[in-house]
Amino acid sequence: MEHKWEQIYTRLMKASLLARRDVKELLLSHPNLDLLLSKLESKNIKGILSQKLILETTEEINKEKEQINIGRTIAPINPRKIAPASRPHGLEHYDISQFDTNANDIDNEIEILFEITGNSTTEGRKEDINSFFNNRFQRISAMVRQQGLPNRPISISKLIQERRSRSGYNSSSTIIGMVNNPKHTKERNHFMFDLEDDGAEITCICYNEEENPNPIIKTGLMQDDVIAVTGSFVDDRDTFRVEEFHRPPLKRHHKKSSEIGISVAFLSDIHVGSKTFLEAQWTKMVEWFHNDPLAKTIKYLVLSGDVVDGVGIYPNQDKELAIKDFYKQYSKFAELLELLPEWVECILLPGNHDVVRPAEPQPALDPEIQSDYNSTTFVGNPCSFKLHGVDILAYHGKSIDDFVSMPEVSYAHPVEAMKEMLRRRHLAPTWGKKTPLSPEPEDNLIIGKIPDIFVTGHVHGHNCSDFKGTTLVCSSTWQDQTSYQRMLGFQPQPCILTVINLKTHASASIPFA
């Protein structure tokens, strides 16, 4: 029977039920509308008709039908095909045969390659800042030279001095420098920036040619990137026309594998102490750790920062805290980790909500906090380490807040920011924006060696994918949507445990929400 909305609305009004716009489509498309309306009338409920009430009443109707339709069922001639159940969040199924080693039988094998704890020497002086940037320039420019450049690079001051002899399309030159003031022009979307080395600075432009656009026109550059460019002067202008951009080489990476098939799991941004911490889902994960065959292979759990919500991190945070003392927050998290099986070793680095300095690289948590924890290795942020010979780079990911200024990067797709970090071989290139940096004598945020596994967190998303041979993991959070995220319309992807086997490099993403 076809129903008109006027008839439905009139019937609801007689039953003292007010139908809002959001339930209109639900009612018009309902397969048992007459039965639903009769059921609603019999409930004698008055007031606003919500979607929840419609769905609950529909479920009651379906249960009653199931009880009525009891009878003889003829078995099908063909046997029913057994298929794996669908998985929440659209996550892929995994093959358990690729996770075959019991972690309880294996000793820990963690080798820390770098982290800043105990090695920070900066005093924040001008000399420290100069040393910091000079070290970055020297190391990344050396990487750029490795890939082979069309010309032998010259200094910017020499380029300016020899401008006349290096003018015209047939006379190209190559220079290396640090990027300042990158921007697109309003007209025709050309890309302009200043390039600076230790002696001079020059304005560069890459024209937006429709027939053969340079990829940099689309992606842009970050402030303080180190790059090489090839081009020439055109006419009598002082602007250097860029024809080619050169970055550190990023070839296909051949990742190393462990000799034994144990696994490592990844989480981030637990935010214990927040009212939106998902403790029930944590309990569900603990039960899984003790009973699931895949969990038996997990030897390590990497926690990429913000394990607690902290105190005084942002205005009016206290209104959203269930635990308002940060020491008690860390004690609570220690209790939660104690629930995991004894064979699991945790590797914990800090984030911007943790009680460490905000400037990166950040040292490990204070020994007083560490004393509450068992089976946990505390490291700084970022940290480069090996697990059974496999190289892992773990970084909380605060600089993603700066990378989202690039056209191709967004909070919804944070893995694109991770790709950009690898392309420029730097975790946080920009000074003075949203990511505080510590001016150490050496720039410890340079990615000196391409890792086998690269993991971040911070943005409360989830991703596990391959990029040129490196496994990228954006670790999931254990916090529900916050009021701030709700205001921005951002939906997190909480309670997904990412598991990677160190021998086969097979991955599994396990949802608990």
Coordinates of C-alpha atoms in Angstrom, one line a residue:
M1 CA 0.0 0.0 0.0
E2 CA 1.4 3.4 -1.0
H3 CA 1.2 6.0 1.7
K4 CA 1.2 9.7 1.4
W5 CA 3.1 11.8 4.0
E6 CA -0.1 13.8 4.8
Q7 CA -1.9 10.7 5.8
I8 CA 0.9 9.4 7.9
Y9 CA 1.4 12.8 9.6
T10 CA -2.3 13.1 10.4
R11 CA -2.4 9.6 12.0
L12 CA 0.6 10.4 14.1
M13 CA -0.9 13.7 15.3
K14 CA -4.0 11.8 16.4
A15 CA -1.7 9.6 18.5
S16 CA 0.0 12.8 20.0
L17 CA 3.2 11.9 18.2
L18 CA 5.3 14.7 16.6
A19 CA 7.3 13.6 13.6
R20 CA 10.4 15.6 12.7
R21 CA 12.0 15.9 9.3
D22 CA 14.7 13.4 10.1
V23 CA 12.1 10.5 10.5
K24 CA 10.1 11.3 7.3
E25 CA 12.2 9.2 4.9
L26 CA 12.5 6.4 7.5
L27 CA 8.7 6.2 7.7
L28 CA 8.0 6.5 4.0
S29 CA 10.4 3.7 3.2
H30 CA 9.3 1.4 6.0
P31 CA 8.3 -2.1 4.8
N32 CA 5.6 -2.6 7.5
L33 CA 4.3 0.9 8.0
D34 CA 0.7 0.0 9.0
L35 CA 2.0 -2.5 11.5
L36 CA 4.6 0.0 12.8
L37 CA 2.0 2.8 13.2
S38 CA -0.4 0.4 15.0
K39 CA 2.4 -0.6 17.3
L40 CA 3.3 3.0 18.1
E41 CA -0.3 3.8 18.8
S42 CA -0.6 0.9 21.2
K43 CA 2.4 2.0 23.2
N44 CA 0.5 5.2 24.1
I45 CA 3.7 7.2 23.9
K46 CA 3.3 11.0 23.4
G47 CA 5.8 13.6 22.3
I48 CA 8.5 13.7 19.6
L49 CA 8.9 10.6 17.5
S50 CA 12.6 9.8 17.2
Q51 CA 14.5 7.5 14.9
K52 CA 15.6 5.4 17.9
L53 CA 11.9 4.7 18.9
I54 CA 11.1 3.7 15.3
L55 CA 14.1 1.3 15.1
E56 CA 13.3 -0.2 18.5
T57 CA 9.7 -0.8 17.6
T58 CA 10.7 -2.3 14.2
E59 CA 13.0 -4.7 16.1
E60 CA 10.0 -5.7 18.3
I61 CA 7.9 -6.4 15.2
N62 CA 10.6 -8.5 13.6
K63 CA 11.1 -10.6 16.8
E64 CA 7.3 -11.2 17.0
K65 CA 7.4 -12.4 13.3
E66 CA 10.2 -14.8 14.1
Q67 CA 8.2 -16.4 16.9
I68 CA 5.2 -16.8 14.7
N69 CA 6.9 -18.2 11.7
I70 CA 7.9 -21.5 13.3
G71 CA 7.4 -24.4 11.0
R72 CA 9.1 -27.1 8.9
T73 CA 12.1 -26.0 6.9
I74 CA 13.2 -28.0 3.8
A75 CA 17.0 -28.3 3.7
P76 CA 18.6 -27.0 0.5
I77 CA 19.9 -29.5 -2.0
N78 CA 23.3 -27.7 -2.3
P79 CA 25.4 -27.4 0.8
R80 CA 25.7 -23.8 2.1
K81 CA 29.0 -22.1 1.3
I82 CA 31.0 -21.1 4.4
A83 CA 32.3 -17.5 4.1
P84 CA 34.1 -15.3 6.6
A85 CA 31.9 -12.8 8.4
S86 CA 32.0 -9.2 7.3
R87 CA 34.3 -7.0 9.3
P88 CA 33.6 -3.7 10.9
H89 CA 35.0 -0.5 9.3
G90 CA 35.5 -2.4 6.0
L91 CA 38.8 -3.8 7.2
E92 CA 40.4 -6.6 5.2
H93 CA 40.5 -10.2 6.4
Y94 CA 43.9 -11.6 7.3
D95 CA 45.4 -15.1 6.8
I96 CA 46.3 -16.6 10.2
S97 CA 48.8 -19.0 8.5
Q98 CA 51.1 -16.0 8.1
F99 CA 51.2 -15.5 11.8
D100 CA 52.7 -18.7 13.1
T101 CA 55.0 -18.2 16.0
N102 CA 54.1 -18.3 19.7
A103 CA 55.5 -15.1 21.3
N104 CA 55.7 -16.6 24.7
D105 CA 58.6 -18.8 23.5
I106 CA 60.7 -15.9 22.3
D107 CA 63.0 -13.6 24.2
N108 CA 62.9 -9.8 23.7
E109 CA 65.2 -8.5 21.1
I110 CA 65.0 -4.6 21.1
E111 CA 67.9 -2.5 19.8
I112 CA 67.5 1.3 20.2
L113 CA 69.2 3.1 17.4
F114 CA 68.4 6.7 18.3
E115 CA 66.3 8.6 20.8
I116 CA 67.1 11.9 22.5
T117 CA 66.7 11.0 26.2
G118 CA 69.9 12.0 28.0
N119 CA 71.5 13.4 24.8
S120 CA 69.9 16.9 24.6
T121 CA 72.6 19.6 24.8
T122 CA 71.0 22.7 23.4
E123 CA 70.7 25.9 25.4
G124 CA 68.4 27.6 22.8
R125 CA 71.0 30.2 21.8
K126 CA 71.4 31.7 18.4
E127 CA 74.5 29.5 17.8
D128 CA 72.4 26.4 18.6
I129 CA 69.8 27.4 16.0
N130 CA 72.4 28.1 13.4
S131 CA 74.1 24.8 14.1
F132 CA 70.7 23.0 13.8
F133 CA 69.9 24.4 10.4
N134 CA 73.5 24.1 9.0
N135 CA 73.5 20.4 10.0
R136 CA 70.1 19.9 8.2
F137 CA 71.4 21.7 5.1
Q138 CA 74.6 19.7 4.9
R139 CA 73.0 16.3 5.5
I140 CA 70.0 16.6 3.2
S141 CA 71.9 18.3 0.5
A142 CA 74.4 15.4 0.6
M143 CA 71.4 13.1 0.0
V144 CA 70.2 15.2 -2.9
R145 CA 73.6 15.0 -4.6
Q146 CA 73.5 11.1 -4.3
Q147 CA 70.8 10.7 -7.0
G148 CA 72.9 12.5 -9.6
L149 CA 72.1 16.1 -10.7
P150 CA 72.0 17.4 -14.3
N151 CA 74.7 20.0 -13.4
R152 CA 77.3 20.4 -10.7
P153 CA 75.6 22.5 -8.1
I154 CA 76.9 26.0 -7.6
S155 CA 76.4 28.5 -4.7
I156 CA 73.5 30.9 -5.0
S157 CA 75.9 33.9 -4.6
K158 CA 77.9 32.6 -7.6
L159 CA 74.7 32.1 -9.6
I160 CA 73.8 35.8 -9.0
Q161 CA 77.2 37.0 -9.9
E162 CA 77.2 35.1 -13.2
R163 CA 73.6 35.8 -14.0
R164 CA 74.2 37.1 -17.5
S165 CA 76.2 34.1 -18.6
R166 CA 73.6 31.8 -17.0
S167 CA 70.5 33.4 -18.7
G168 CA 68.4 31.8 -21.5
Y169 CA 66.7 28.5 -21.9
N170 CA 69.9 26.8 -23.2
S171 CA 72.0 27.7 -20.1
S172 CA 70.8 25.8 -17.1
S173 CA 72.3 25.8 -13.6
T174 CA 71.6 23.8 -10.4
I175 CA 71.6 25.2 -6.9
I176 CA 70.8 23.7 -3.5
G177 CA 69.1 25.6 -0.7
M178 CA 66.5 25.9 2.0
V179 CA 62.9 27.0 1.1
N180 CA 61.4 30.2 2.4
N181 CA 57.9 31.7 1.8
P182 CA 56.5 29.0 -0.6
K183 CA 53.3 30.2 -2.2
H184 CA 51.1 30.0 -5.3
T185 CA 50.4 33.1 -7.3
K186 CA 46.8 34.3 -7.6
E187 CA 47.0 34.5 -11.4
R188 CA 47.6 31.2 -13.2
N189 CA 48.7 29.4 -10.0
H190 CA 52.4 29.7 -10.6
F191 CA 54.6 28.5 -7.7
M192 CA 57.0 30.9 -6.1
F193 CA 59.5 30.6 -3.3
D194 CA 62.8 31.9 -2.0
L195 CA 65.8 29.6 -1.9
E196 CA 68.6 30.3 0.6
D197 CA 72.0 28.7 1.2
D198 CA 74.7 29.8 3.7
G199 CA 75.7 32.8 1.5
A200 CA 72.8 34.3 -0.4
E201 CA 69.1 34.0 -1.2
I202 CA 67.2 34.1 -4.6
T203 CA 63.6 34.2 -5.6
C204 CA 62.5 31.2 -7.7
I205 CA 59.4 30.6 -9.9
C206 CA 58.0 27.5 -11.4
Y207 CA 55.5 28.3 -14.1
N208 CA 52.2 26.4 -14.2
E209 CA 52.3 25.0 -17.8
E210 CA 49.0 23.3 -18.6
E211 CA 50.5 20.9 -21.2
N212 CA 53.3 19.6 -18.9
P213 CA 52.7 20.7 -15.3
N214 CA 55.4 20.1 -12.7
P215 CA 54.2 17.9 -9.8
I216 CA 55.4 20.4 -7.3
I217 CA 52.8 22.9 -8.7
K218 CA 50.2 20.5 -7.2
T219 CA 51.9 19.4 -4.0
G220 CA 53.8 22.5 -3.1
L221 CA 56.8 22.7 -0.7
M222 CA 57.1 23.2 3.1
Q223 CA 58.9 26.1 4.7
D224 CA 62.5 25.1 5.5
D225 CA 62.6 22.1 3.0
V226 CA 66.1 21.4 1.6
I227 CA 65.9 20.9 -2.2
A228 CA 67.9 21.4 -5.4
V229 CA 66.5 23.1 -8.4
T230 CA 67.7 23.4 -12.0
G231 CA 66.8 26.3 -14.2
S232 CA 67.9 29.6 -15.7
F233 CA 67.4 33.3 -15.6
V234 CA 64.9 34.6 -18.2
D235 CA 65.3 38.0 -19.8
D236 CA 66.7 40.7 -17.4
R237 CA 64.6 39.6 -14.4
D238 CA 66.3 38.6 -11.1
T239 CA 63.9 35.7 -10.6
F240 CA 65.3 32.2 -11.3
R241 CA 63.0 30.1 -13.5
V242 CA 62.8 26.5 -12.2
E243 CA 62.5 23.7 -14.7
E244 CA 63.4 20.7 -12.4
F245 CA 63.1 20.0 -8.7
H246 CA 65.5 17.5 -7.0
R247 CA 64.9 15.8 -3.7
P248 CA 66.7 13.0 -1.8
P249 CA 66.4 9.7 -3.7
L250 CA 63.4 7.5 -2.7
K251 CA 63.8 4.2 -4.5
R252 CA 61.8 1.1 -3.9
H253 CA 62.8 -0.1 -0.4
H254 CA 63.6 -3.8 0.2
K255 CA 62.5 -4.4 3.8
K256 CA 64.3 -6.7 6.1
S257 CA 62.6 -9.7 7.8
S258 CA 63.0 -11.4 11.1
E259 CA 64.0 -15.1 11.1
I260 CA 61.1 -15.9 13.5
G261 CA 57.5 -15.2 12.8
I262 CA 56.5 -13.1 15.8
S263 CA 54.4 -9.9 15.5
V264 CA 54.3 -6.3 16.7
A265 CA 51.1 -4.4 17.4
F266 CA 50.6 -0.7 17.2
L267 CA 48.3 1.7 19.1
S268 CA 48.5 5.5 19.9
D269 CA 46.5 8.2 21.6
I270 CA 45.0 6.2 24.4
H271 CA 44.0 9.3 26.4
V272 CA 43.5 7.7 29.7
G273 CA 41.9 10.3 32.1
S274 CA 39.5 11.6 29.5
K275 CA 35.8 11.1 29.9
T276 CA 35.9 9.8 26.3
F277 CA 38.5 7.1 26.9
L278 CA 36.9 3.8 25.8
E279 CA 37.6 1.5 28.7
A280 CA 35.0 -1.1 27.9
Q281 CA 36.7 -1.6 24.5
W282 CA 40.1 -1.9 26.2
T283 CA 38.7 -4.7 28.4
K284 CA 37.4 -6.4 25.2
M285 CA 40.9 -6.1 23.7
V286 CA 42.5 -7.6 26.8
E287 CA 40.2 -10.6 26.6
W288 CA 41.2 -11.0 22.9
F289 CA 44.9 -10.9 23.8
H290 CA 44.4 -13.8 26.2
N291 CA 42.4 -16.0 23.9
D292 CA 42.9 -15.3 20.2
P293 CA 45.4 -17.3 18.1
L294 CA 46.7 -14.1 16.4
A295 CA 47.3 -12.5 19.8
K296 CA 49.6 -15.3 20.8
T297 CA 52.0 -14.2 18.1
I298 CA 52.3 -10.6 19.4
K299 CA 55.5 -10.0 21.3
Y300 CA 55.6 -6.2 21.2
L301 CA 53.1 -3.4 21.5
V302 CA 54.3 0.0 20.3
L303 CA 52.4 3.0 21.9
S304 CA 53.1 6.1 19.9
G305 CA 52.3 8.8 22.4
D306 CA 49.4 10.6 24.2
V307 CA 48.8 7.5 26.4
V308 CA 47.1 9.9 28.9
D309 CA 45.0 13.0 28.2
G310 CA 47.2 15.2 30.5
V311 CA 46.2 18.3 32.4
G312 CA 46.1 21.9 31.2
I313 CA 46.8 20.9 27.6
Y314 CA 44.1 23.1 26.2
P315 CA 41.5 25.6 27.7
N316 CA 38.8 24.2 29.8
Q317 CA 40.2 20.7 29.5
D318 CA 39.3 19.9 33.2
K319 CA 35.6 19.8 32.1
E320 CA 36.4 16.8 29.9
L321 CA 38.6 14.9 32.4
A322 CA 37.5 11.9 34.5
I323 CA 40.9 11.8 36.2
K324 CA 42.2 15.4 36.9
D325 CA 45.7 14.4 38.2
F326 CA 48.3 13.4 35.6
Y327 CA 50.1 11.1 38.0
K328 CA 46.9 9.2 38.6
Q329 CA 46.3 9.1 34.8
Y330 CA 49.7 7.4 34.3
S331 CA 49.0 5.0 37.3
K332 CA 45.6 4.1 35.7
F333 CA 47.3 3.4 32.4
A334 CA 49.9 1.2 34.1
E335 CA 47.1 -0.8 35.6
L336 CA 45.5 -1.2 32.1
L337 CA 48.8 -2.5 30.7
E338 CA 49.1 -5.0 33.5
L339 CA 46.0 -6.7 32.2
L340 CA 47.8 -7.7 29.0
P341 CA 49.5 -11.2 28.8
E342 CA 53.0 -11.4 30.4
W343 CA 54.7 -12.2 27.1
V344 CA 53.8 -8.7 25.7
E345 CA 56.6 -6.1 25.9
C346 CA 55.4 -2.5 25.5
I347 CA 57.5 0.2 23.8
L348 CA 56.2 3.6 24.9
L349 CA 57.1 7.1 23.5
P350 CA 55.5 10.4 24.5
G351 CA 53.3 12.8 22.5
N352 CA 52.1 16.4 22.9
H353 CA 49.6 15.4 25.7
D354 CA 52.3 13.7 27.8
V355 CA 54.4 15.3 30.7
V356 CA 57.5 16.0 28.7
R357 CA 58.9 19.1 27.0
P358 CA 56.7 20.1 24.0
A359 CA 59.8 20.7 21.7
E360 CA 60.8 17.8 19.5
P361 CA 62.7 15.6 19.8
Q362 CA 61.1 14.8 23.1
P363 CA 62.7 12.7 25.9
A364 CA 61.2 9.6 27.5
L365 CA 58.8 10.0 30.4
D366 CA 60.2 10.8 33.8
P367 CA 61.6 7.9 35.8
E368 CA 59.1 8.6 38.6
I369 CA 56.3 7.8 36.2
Q370 CA 58.1 4.8 34.8
S371 CA 58.4 3.2 38.2
D372 CA 54.7 2.2 38.0
Y373 CA 55.2 0.1 34.9
N374 CA 56.4 -3.4 34.2
S375 CA 57.4 -5.0 30.9
T376 CA 57.7 -1.5 29.3
T377 CA 60.6 0.1 27.4
F378 CA 60.4 3.9 27.6
V379 CA 61.9 5.8 24.7
G380 CA 61.8 9.4 23.3
N381 CA 59.8 10.8 20.4
P382 CA 60.8 10.1 17.7
C383 CA 62.6 6.8 18.2
S384 CA 64.4 4.6 15.7
F385 CA 64.8 0.9 16.8
K386 CA 65.2 -2.6 15.6
L387 CA 62.9 -5.6 16.6
H388 CA 64.6 -8.8 15.6
G389 CA 66.5 -7.1 12.8
V390 CA 63.5 -5.1 11.4
D391 CA 64.0 -1.3 11.3
I392 CA 61.1 0.7 12.8
L393 CA 60.7 4.5 13.0
A394 CA 58.1 5.5 15.6
Y395 CA 57.0 9.2 15.7
H396 CA 54.0 10.6 17.5
G397 CA 53.1 12.8 14.5
K398 CA 52.5 16.3 15.8
S399 CA 54.0 17.8 12.6
I400 CA 51.0 16.4 10.7
D401 CA 49.3 19.7 11.9
D402 CA 51.8 21.5 9.7
F403 CA 51.7 19.1 6.8
V404 CA 47.9 19.5 6.4
S405 CA 48.7 22.9 4.9
M406 CA 49.8 21.1 1.8
P407 CA 47.1 20.6 -0.9
E408 CA 47.4 16.8 -1.0
V409 CA 47.4 16.2 2.8
S410 CA 44.4 16.2 5.2
Y411 CA 43.5 14.9 8.7
A412 CA 41.2 12.4 7.0
H413 CA 44.2 11.0 5.1
P414 CA 47.2 11.4 7.4
V415 CA 49.2 8.7 5.6
E416 CA 49.8 11.3 2.9
A417 CA 51.7 13.4 5.4
M418 CA 53.8 10.3 6.2
K419 CA 54.6 9.9 2.5
E420 CA 55.7 13.6 2.4
M421 CA 58.0 13.1 5.4
L422 CA 59.7 10.2 3.6
R423 CA 60.0 12.2 0.3
R424 CA 61.8 15.1 2.0
R425 CA 63.6 12.8 4.5
H426 CA 62.4 14.8 7.4
L427 CA 59.7 14.4 10.1
A428 CA 59.1 18.1 10.9
P429 CA 60.8 20.5 8.6
T430 CA 59.1 23.8 9.5
W431 CA 60.4 26.0 12.2
G432 CA 58.0 28.3 14.1
K433 CA 54.6 26.9 13.2
K434 CA 52.5 24.3 15.0
T435 CA 55.3 21.9 15.9
P436 CA 57.8 23.2 18.5
L437 CA 61.4 22.2 17.6
S438 CA 64.4 21.9 19.9
P439 CA 67.6 23.4 18.1
E440 CA 70.0 20.6 18.9
P441 CA 73.5 20.8 17.4
E442 CA 72.3 18.0 15.0
D443 CA 68.9 17.9 13.5
N444 CA 67.6 14.7 14.9
L445 CA 64.4 14.8 13.0
I446 CA 66.1 13.9 9.7
I447 CA 65.2 10.5 8.4
G448 CA 68.7 9.3 7.8
K449 CA 67.7 5.7 6.8
I450 CA 64.5 4.6 5.2
P451 CA 62.7 2.3 7.8
D452 CA 61.0 -1.0 7.1
I453 CA 58.0 0.1 9.2
F454 CA 57.1 3.8 9.8
V455 CA 54.5 4.5 12.5
T456 CA 52.7 7.7 13.6
G457 CA 49.6 8.6 15.6
H458 CA 48.3 11.9 16.8
V459 CA 45.3 12.4 14.4
H460 CA 43.1 9.6 15.7
G461 CA 42.8 8.0 12.3
H462 CA 43.8 4.5 11.1
N463 CA 45.8 3.3 8.1
C464 CA 48.1 0.4 7.3
S465 CA 49.6 0.5 3.8
D466 CA 52.7 0.1 1.7
F467 CA 54.7 3.0 0.2
K468 CA 57.6 2.2 -2.0
G469 CA 58.4 -0.9 0.2
T470 CA 58.0 0.7 3.6
T471 CA 54.9 -0.3 5.7
L472 CA 53.1 2.8 6.9
V473 CA 51.0 2.6 10.0
C474 CA 48.8 5.4 11.3
S475 CA 47.9 4.0 14.7
S476 CA 44.4 4.1 15.9
T477 CA 43.2 5.9 19.0
W478 CA 41.4 4.6 22.1
Q479 CA 39.4 7.8 22.6
D480 CA 35.8 8.4 21.3
Q481 CA 34.9 11.6 19.5
T482 CA 35.7 14.7 21.6
S483 CA 33.6 17.8 21.7
Y484 CA 36.3 19.7 19.7
Q485 CA 36.3 17.0 17.0
R486 CA 32.5 17.1 16.9
M487 CA 32.6 20.8 16.4
L488 CA 35.0 20.3 13.4
G489 CA 32.9 17.5 12.0
F490 CA 35.9 15.1 12.4
Q491 CA 35.1 11.4 13.0
P492 CA 37.9 9.4 14.6
Q493 CA 38.6 5.7 13.9
P494 CA 39.0 4.3 17.4
C495 CA 39.9 0.9 18.8
I496 CA 41.6 -0.7 15.9
L497 CA 44.7 -2.7 16.7
T498 CA 47.2 -3.0 13.9
V499 CA 49.3 -6.1 13.9
I500 CA 52.4 -6.8 11.6
N501 CA 54.3 -10.0 11.4
L502 CA 58.0 -9.3 11.5
K503 CA 58.9 -12.3 9.3
T504 CA 56.2 -12.3 6.6
H505 CA 55.3 -8.6 6.9
A506 CA 51.6 -9.7 6.7
S507 CA 49.3 -7.2 8.5
A508 CA 46.0 -7.5 10.3
S509 CA 43.7 -4.7 11.6
I510 CA 41.5 -5.9 14.5
P511 CA 38.5 -3.7 15.5
F512 CA 37.2 -3.6 19.0
A513 CA 34.4 -1.0 18.6

